[in-house]
């Protein structure tokens, strides 16, 4: 489904990804772990098409198409979904208006007619419930005044609504208490399907207790330096990143 | 054409609609006072950004036909008065019948009511001479009006549906029109007045308007102003408001750009405990121009004013906001808030904003803020990452910028009309890419 070969990317002339390779097949759940500054979020932003990042080398194909040639909106319509680490607040645009425009943009792309307002409300309320969000939030501005946890649940809610082929979850576990983590994990697990792939990007192992991945990769200085099964995450939890000869750059910077 | 810097005398000859003597006398005085008026240039303080758009050629001086035939069918049900080229068209109007509310055209006024109307105009802000360095072109209205409306509310009268005034200008050939609306709201009365400025035809014309509100103690008046005239209409509007004790005035205006659009709104809080709220939205595109000048005078103590204006400029258009707050020496405990936010959709567009504060009292709360920005890239990325087209993302974000103000317009028909106009604006400003 997703094939990344020798990907190099930079932001403002700072090289962040340095030859990253990754293959993800339909039905698989992958987790990418790594210390702060290793390039995890850059990878997700590059895959979603954020123009602030420049791809300098390498290729990415998504279901056979050259992903890097597609503008962000086309990637989304082809089924790529990014749950943002820091979803932006957009006062004045209601969630309802935004989500309905989104759903109908996807439908239009696939030659399906618009979903009517009543049908949409029913669906939106159902998926809100699935992530324990009060449907009253649909009337509020996009992410406006949401707590960190509500923003993350809103992201997972959107994934459930849009039913993407590939869902990339960028630190969707950060800032969640244990109850919210459980709700988010249940939502993500509900997404697991033979024709769908999930890529989780996380700093910590705790999310992986609830969403057990098929593969775990360790990212360091913009490359995957080790891959394994779920047991690799446990090993990292026990031994830390230092065991692999890398240090947490952010921690080092703070020190 | 001579490069005259004074107003052509051709502009000082009214058409001669029958009017009561006191109004004729007032009009004559105004015309005399205007004889030496120097036209604004870019060096004129209050016309700095608009003077170059002003084109007062002699062929625009003649009064547009008072009996012009127009399609006046409106889908407004309720109290509606239609003015064509500044003259009331009774057969197209639907006058209110409500105890305590009187709506009369100037030509029908008794001499007593005409004296009241003349007094209102004499005291009106638009008839005050301009301060040094400024030019007051709204004086023209006092020298040229052919008709108008005197709206009187007896004390305690509550009008529970909006009164619509449709100002229709026929731009089939060059000329000008001078509509005039006077509102005297008695103590504790209540009214929502909607003024809708529309036009037909595409010759260059000028519309020079006066709207004057006088609010008694405890009166509550809302003014809604929508401007959707054609591109060839130069619009110069002036609204003056005088507020007595504990009165409340609200203004909601939505303006679409044209060759020259200007609105001067001047509120005087003269009675203690009075308050005003002024909201304005302007969108411009192409080479359009729109200039909002507001002045709020806190004359008495313990008054509140709140002002929120938003401009959006696309293409090579130009929007101007000049907001002045003047707090007089005796206006202690004044509370004044002014916010002006602006959105530039292209590099070629221009927005000028100028907040002016003059504070002579020492115990006041006064806040102002002005920003000029572009659509937030991060927000656009978020929206398109959910499959929205760039255009839809731009439209949603631009709408968000002004929705807060459009949603506050208390008259549904105007909100709907504003949305229709805004959607047309978005269709042109954001072509599907």
PDB file of N, CA and C in Angstrom, chain B residues 135-185:
ATOM      1  N   UNK B 135     -12.700  67.758   4.600  1.00  0.00           N
ATOM      2  CA  UNK B 135     -13.774  68.239   3.735  1.00  0.00           C
ATOM      3  C   UNK B 135     -15.012  67.392   4.007  1.00  0.00           C
ATOM      4  N   UNK B 136     -16.133  68.060   4.216  1.00  0.00           N
ATOM      5  CA  UNK B 136     -17.370  67.354   4.509  1.00  0.00           C
ATOM      6  C   UNK B 136     -18.293  67.395   3.291  1.00  0.00           C
ATOM      7  N   UNK B 137     -18.215  66.355   2.463  1.00  0.00           N
ATOM      8  CA  UNK B 137     -19.031  66.334   1.246  1.00  0.00           C
ATOM      9  C   UNK B 137     -20.481  65.955   1.523  1.00  0.00           C
ATOM     10  N   UNK B 138     -20.749  65.485   2.742  1.00  0.00           N
ATOM     11  CA  UNK B 138     -22.137  65.137   3.052  1.00  0.00           C
ATOM     12  C   UNK B 138     -22.988  66.404   3.179  1.00  0.00           C
ATOM     13  N   UNK B 139     -22.334  67.566   3.282  1.00  0.00           N
ATOM     14  CA  UNK B 139     -23.081  68.827   3.258  1.00  0.00           C
ATOM     15  C   UNK B 139     -23.934  68.942   1.998  1.00  0.00           C
ATOM     16  N   UNK B 140     -23.446  68.291   0.945  1.00  0.00           N
ATOM     17  CA  UNK B 140     -24.175  68.303  -0.322  1.00  0.00           C
ATOM     18  C   UNK B 140     -25.599  67.798  -0.162  1.00  0.00           C
ATOM     19  N   UNK B 141     -25.753  66.828   0.714  1.00  0.00           N
ATOM     20  CA  UNK B 141     -27.089  66.265   0.900  1.00  0.00           C
ATOM     21  C   UNK B 141     -28.064  67.336   1.383  1.00  0.00           C
ATOM     22  N   UNK B 142     -27.605  68.157   2.312  1.00  0.00           N
ATOM     23  CA  UNK B 142     -28.461  69.221   2.837  1.00  0.00           C
ATOM     24  C   UNK B 142     -28.793  70.276   1.797  1.00  0.00           C
ATOM     25  N   UNK B 143     -27.932  70.418   0.804  1.00  0.00           N
ATOM     26  CA  UNK B 143     -28.162  71.421  -0.234  1.00  0.00           C
ATOM     27  C   UNK B 143     -29.008  70.893  -1.383  1.00  0.00           C
ATOM     28  N   UNK B 144     -29.164  69.564  -1.436  1.00  0.00           N
ATOM     29  CA  UNK B 144     -29.777  68.997  -2.624  1.00  0.00           C
ATOM     30  C   UNK B 144     -30.973  68.071  -2.393  1.00  0.00           C
ATOM     31  N   UNK B 145     -31.282  67.709  -1.148  1.00  0.00           N
ATOM     32  CA  UNK B 145     -32.342  66.710  -0.961  1.00  0.00           C
ATOM     33  C   UNK B 145     -33.641  67.183  -1.603  1.00  0.00           C
ATOM     34  N   UNK B 146     -34.359  66.250  -2.199  1.00  0.00           N
ATOM     35  CA  UNK B 146     -35.630  66.555  -2.861  1.00  0.00           C
ATOM     36  C   UNK B 146     -36.801  66.073  -2.023  1.00  0.00           C
ATOM     37  N   UNK B 147     -36.522  65.118  -1.165  1.00  0.00           N
ATOM     38  CA  UNK B 147     -37.570  64.482  -0.366  1.00  0.00           C
ATOM     39  C   UNK B 147     -36.845  63.742   0.746  1.00  0.00           C
ATOM     40  N   UNK B 148     -37.565  62.993   1.505  1.00  0.00           N
ATOM     41  CA  UNK B 148     -36.940  62.228   2.574  1.00  0.00           C
ATOM     42  C   UNK B 148     -38.020  61.693   3.478  1.00  0.00           C
ATOM     43  N   UNK B 149     -37.588  61.056   4.546  1.00  0.00           N
ATOM     44  CA  UNK B 149     -38.535  60.475   5.493  1.00  0.00           C
ATOM     45  C   UNK B 149     -38.288  61.042   6.873  1.00  0.00           C
ATOM     46  N   UNK B 150     -39.356  61.416   7.530  1.00  0.00           N
ATOM     47  CA  UNK B 150     -39.275  61.737   8.946  1.00  0.00           C
ATOM     48  C   UNK B 150     -39.993  60.614   9.693  1.00  0.00           C
ATOM     49  N   UNK B 151     -39.213  59.896  10.479  1.00  0.00           N
ATOM     50  CA  UNK B 151     -39.770  58.762  11.238  1.00  0.00           C
ATOM     51  C   UNK B 151     -39.800  59.170  12.710  1.00  0.00           C
ATOM     52  N   UNK B 152     -40.999  59.201  13.282  1.00  0.00           N
ATOM     53  CA  UNK B 152     -41.113  59.608  14.681  1.00  0.00           C
ATOM     54  C   UNK B 152     -41.732  58.493  15.517  1.00  0.00           C
ATOM     55  N   UNK B 153     -41.100  58.231  16.648  1.00  0.00           N
ATOM     56  CA  UNK B 153     -41.672  57.264  17.591  1.00  0.00           C
ATOM     57  C   UNK B 153     -42.062  58.007  18.859  1.00  0.00           C
ATOM     58  N   UNK B 154     -43.335  57.878  19.228  1.00  0.00           N
ATOM     59  CA  UNK B 154     -43.774  58.476  20.487  1.00  0.00           C
ATOM     60  C   UNK B 154     -43.145  57.702  21.644  1.00  0.00           C
ATOM     61  N   UNK B 155     -42.996  58.359  22.801  1.00  0.00           N
ATOM     62  CA  UNK B 155     -42.381  57.668  23.943  1.00  0.00           C
ATOM     63  C   UNK B 155     -43.044  56.318  24.200  1.00  0.00           C
ATOM     64  N   UNK B 156     -42.211  55.332  24.460  1.00  0.00           N
ATOM     65  CA  UNK B 156     -42.706  54.004  24.815  1.00  0.00           C
ATOM     66  C   UNK B 156     -43.152  53.143  23.645  1.00  0.00           C
ATOM     67  N   UNK B 157     -43.076  53.681  22.425  1.00  0.00           N
ATOM     68  CA  UNK B 157     -43.522  52.892  21.269  1.00  0.00           C
ATOM     69  C   UNK B 157     -42.482  51.823  20.920  1.00  0.00           C
ATOM     70  N   UNK B 158     -42.949  50.596  20.866  1.00  0.00           N
ATOM     71  CA  UNK B 158     -42.042  49.507  20.497  1.00  0.00           C
ATOM     72  C   UNK B 158     -42.474  48.956  19.146  1.00  0.00           C
ATOM     73  N   UNK B 159     -41.612  49.065  18.167  1.00  0.00           N
ATOM     74  CA  UNK B 159     -41.934  48.544  16.833  1.00  0.00           C
ATOM     75  C   UNK B 159     -41.328  47.148  16.771  1.00  0.00           C
ATOM     76  N   UNK B 160     -42.183  46.147  16.662  1.00  0.00           N
ATOM     77  CA  UNK B 160     -41.683  44.789  16.850  1.00  0.00           C
ATOM     78  C   UNK B 160     -41.311  44.083  15.548  1.00  0.00           C
ATOM     79  N   UNK B 161     -41.274  44.824  14.458  1.00  0.00           N
ATOM     80  CA  UNK B 161     -40.714  44.235  13.232  1.00  0.00           C
ATOM     81  C   UNK B 161     -39.870  45.310  12.559  1.00  0.00           C
ATOM     82  N   UNK B 162     -38.883  44.909  11.762  1.00  0.00           N
ATOM     83  CA  UNK B 162     -38.006  45.911  11.174  1.00  0.00           C
ATOM     84  C   UNK B 162     -38.738  46.786  10.160  1.00  0.00           C
ATOM     85  N   UNK B 163     -38.312  48.023  10.081  1.00  0.00           N
ATOM     86  CA  UNK B 163     -38.820  48.932   9.054  1.00  0.00           C
ATOM     87  C   UNK B 163     -37.746  48.982   7.956  1.00  0.00           C
ATOM     88  N   UNK B 164     -38.140  48.550   6.756  1.00  0.00           N
ATOM     89  CA  UNK B 164     -37.185  48.525   5.643  1.00  0.00           C
ATOM     90  C   UNK B 164     -37.305  49.811   4.827  1.00  0.00           C
ATOM     91  N   UNK B 165     -36.170  50.404   4.522  1.00  0.00           N
ATOM     92  CA  UNK B 165     -36.150  51.521   3.587  1.00  0.00           C
ATOM     93  C   UNK B 165     -35.253  51.096   2.420  1.00  0.00           C
ATOM     94  N   UNK B 166     -35.857  50.991   1.241  1.00  0.00           N
ATOM     95  CA  UNK B 166     -35.095  50.576   0.060  1.00  0.00           C
ATOM     96  C   UNK B 166     -34.735  51.845  -0.720  1.00  0.00           C
ATOM     97  N   UNK B 167     -33.447  52.084  -0.849  1.00  0.00           N
ATOM     98  CA  UNK B 167     -32.990  53.245  -1.612  1.00  0.00           C
ATOM     99  C   UNK B 167     -32.593  52.765  -3.006  1.00  0.00           C
ATOM    100  N   UNK B 168     -33.414  53.093  -3.978  1.00  0.00           N
ATOM    101  CA  UNK B 168     -33.108  52.626  -5.333  1.00  0.00           C
ATOM    102  C   UNK B 168     -32.590  53.791  -6.170  1.00  0.00           C
ATOM    103  N   UNK B 169     -31.433  53.605  -6.764  1.00  0.00           N
ATOM    104  CA  UNK B 169     -30.884  54.631  -7.643  1.00  0.00           C
ATOM    105  C   UNK B 169     -30.890  54.114  -9.064  1.00  0.00           C
ATOM    106  N   UNK B 170     -31.398  54.925 -10.008  1.00  0.00           N
ATOM    107  CA  UNK B 170     -31.405  54.508 -11.408  1.00  0.00           C
ATOM    108  C   UNK B 170     -30.204  55.141 -12.097  1.00  0.00           C
ATOM    109  N   UNK B 171     -29.286  54.303 -12.499  1.00  0.00           N
ATOM    110  CA  UNK B 171     -28.069  54.806 -13.145  1.00  0.00           C
ATOM    111  C   UNK B 171     -28.167  54.593 -14.658  1.00  0.00           C
ATOM    112  N   UNK B 172     -29.287  55.004 -15.240  1.00  0.00           N
ATOM    113  CA  UNK B 172     -29.443  54.854 -16.690  1.00  0.00           C
ATOM    114  C   UNK B 172     -28.702  55.944 -17.442  1.00  0.00           C
ATOM    115  N   UNK B 173     -28.517  57.078 -16.799  1.00  0.00           N
ATOM    116  CA  UNK B 173     -27.609  58.102 -17.315  1.00  0.00           C
ATOM    117  C   UNK B 173     -27.016  58.822 -16.121  1.00  0.00           C
ATOM    118  N   UNK B 174     -26.023  59.679 -16.384  1.00  0.00           N
ATOM    119  CA  UNK B 174     -25.321  60.320 -15.279  1.00  0.00           C
ATOM    120  C   UNK B 174     -26.228  61.244 -14.484  1.00  0.00           C
ATOM    121  N   UNK B 175     -25.914  61.393 -13.227  1.00  0.00           N
ATOM    122  CA  UNK B 175     -26.705  62.258 -12.369  1.00  0.00           C
ATOM    123  C   UNK B 175     -26.426  61.932 -10.916  1.00  0.00           C
ATOM    124  N   UNK B 176     -27.240  62.471 -10.032  1.00  0.00           N
ATOM    125  CA  UNK B 176     -27.012  62.210  -8.619  1.00  0.00           C
ATOM    126  C   UNK B 176     -28.328  62.166  -7.858  1.00  0.00           C
ATOM    127  N   UNK B 177     -28.285  61.579  -6.663  1.00  0.00           N
ATOM    128  CA  UNK B 177     -29.471  61.452  -5.817  1.00  0.00           C
ATOM    129  C   UNK B 177     -29.065  61.717  -4.373  1.00  0.00           C
ATOM    130  N   UNK B 178     -30.026  62.252  -3.580  1.00  0.00           N
ATOM    131  CA  UNK B 178     -29.701  62.721  -2.228  1.00  0.00           C
ATOM    132  C   UNK B 178     -30.750  62.284  -1.208  1.00  0.00           C
ATOM    133  N   UNK B 179     -30.817  60.992  -0.940  1.00  0.00           N
ATOM    134  CA  UNK B 179     -31.830  60.525   0.008  1.00  0.00           C
ATOM    135  C   UNK B 179     -31.523  60.979   1.439  1.00  0.00           C
ATOM    136  N   UNK B 180     -32.579  61.189   2.192  1.00  0.00           N
ATOM    137  CA  UNK B 180     -32.416  61.709   3.550  1.00  0.00           C
ATOM    138  C   UNK B 180     -33.431  61.048   4.481  1.00  0.00           C
ATOM    139  N   UNK B 181     -32.945  60.444   5.551  1.00  0.00           N
ATOM    140  CA  UNK B 181     -33.827  59.757   6.502  1.00  0.00           C
ATOM    141  C   UNK B 181     -33.573  60.345   7.886  1.00  0.00           C
ATOM    142  N   UNK B 182     -34.628  60.781   8.539  1.00  0.00           N
ATOM    143  CA  UNK B 182     -34.496  61.337   9.886  1.00  0.00           C
ATOM    144  C   UNK B 182     -35.326  60.502  10.847  1.00  0.00           C
ATOM    145  N   UNK B 183     -34.712  60.110  11.937  1.00  0.00           N
ATOM    146  CA  UNK B 183     -35.413  59.278  12.911  1.00  0.00           C
ATOM    147  C   UNK B 183     -35.385  59.971  14.270  1.00  0.00           C
ATOM    148  N   UNK B 184     -36.566  60.254  14.805  1.00  0.00           N
ATOM    149  CA  UNK B 184     -36.661  60.817  16.149  1.00  0.00           C
ATOM    150  C   UNK B 184     -37.325  59.779  17.036  1.00  0.00           C
ATOM    151  N   UNK B 185     -36.512  59.111  17.856  1.00  0.00           N
ATOM    152  CA  UNK B 185     -37.021  58.024  18.698  1.00  0.00           C
ATOM    153  C   UNK B 185     -37.243  58.562  20.105  1.00  0.00           C
TER     154      UNK B 185
END
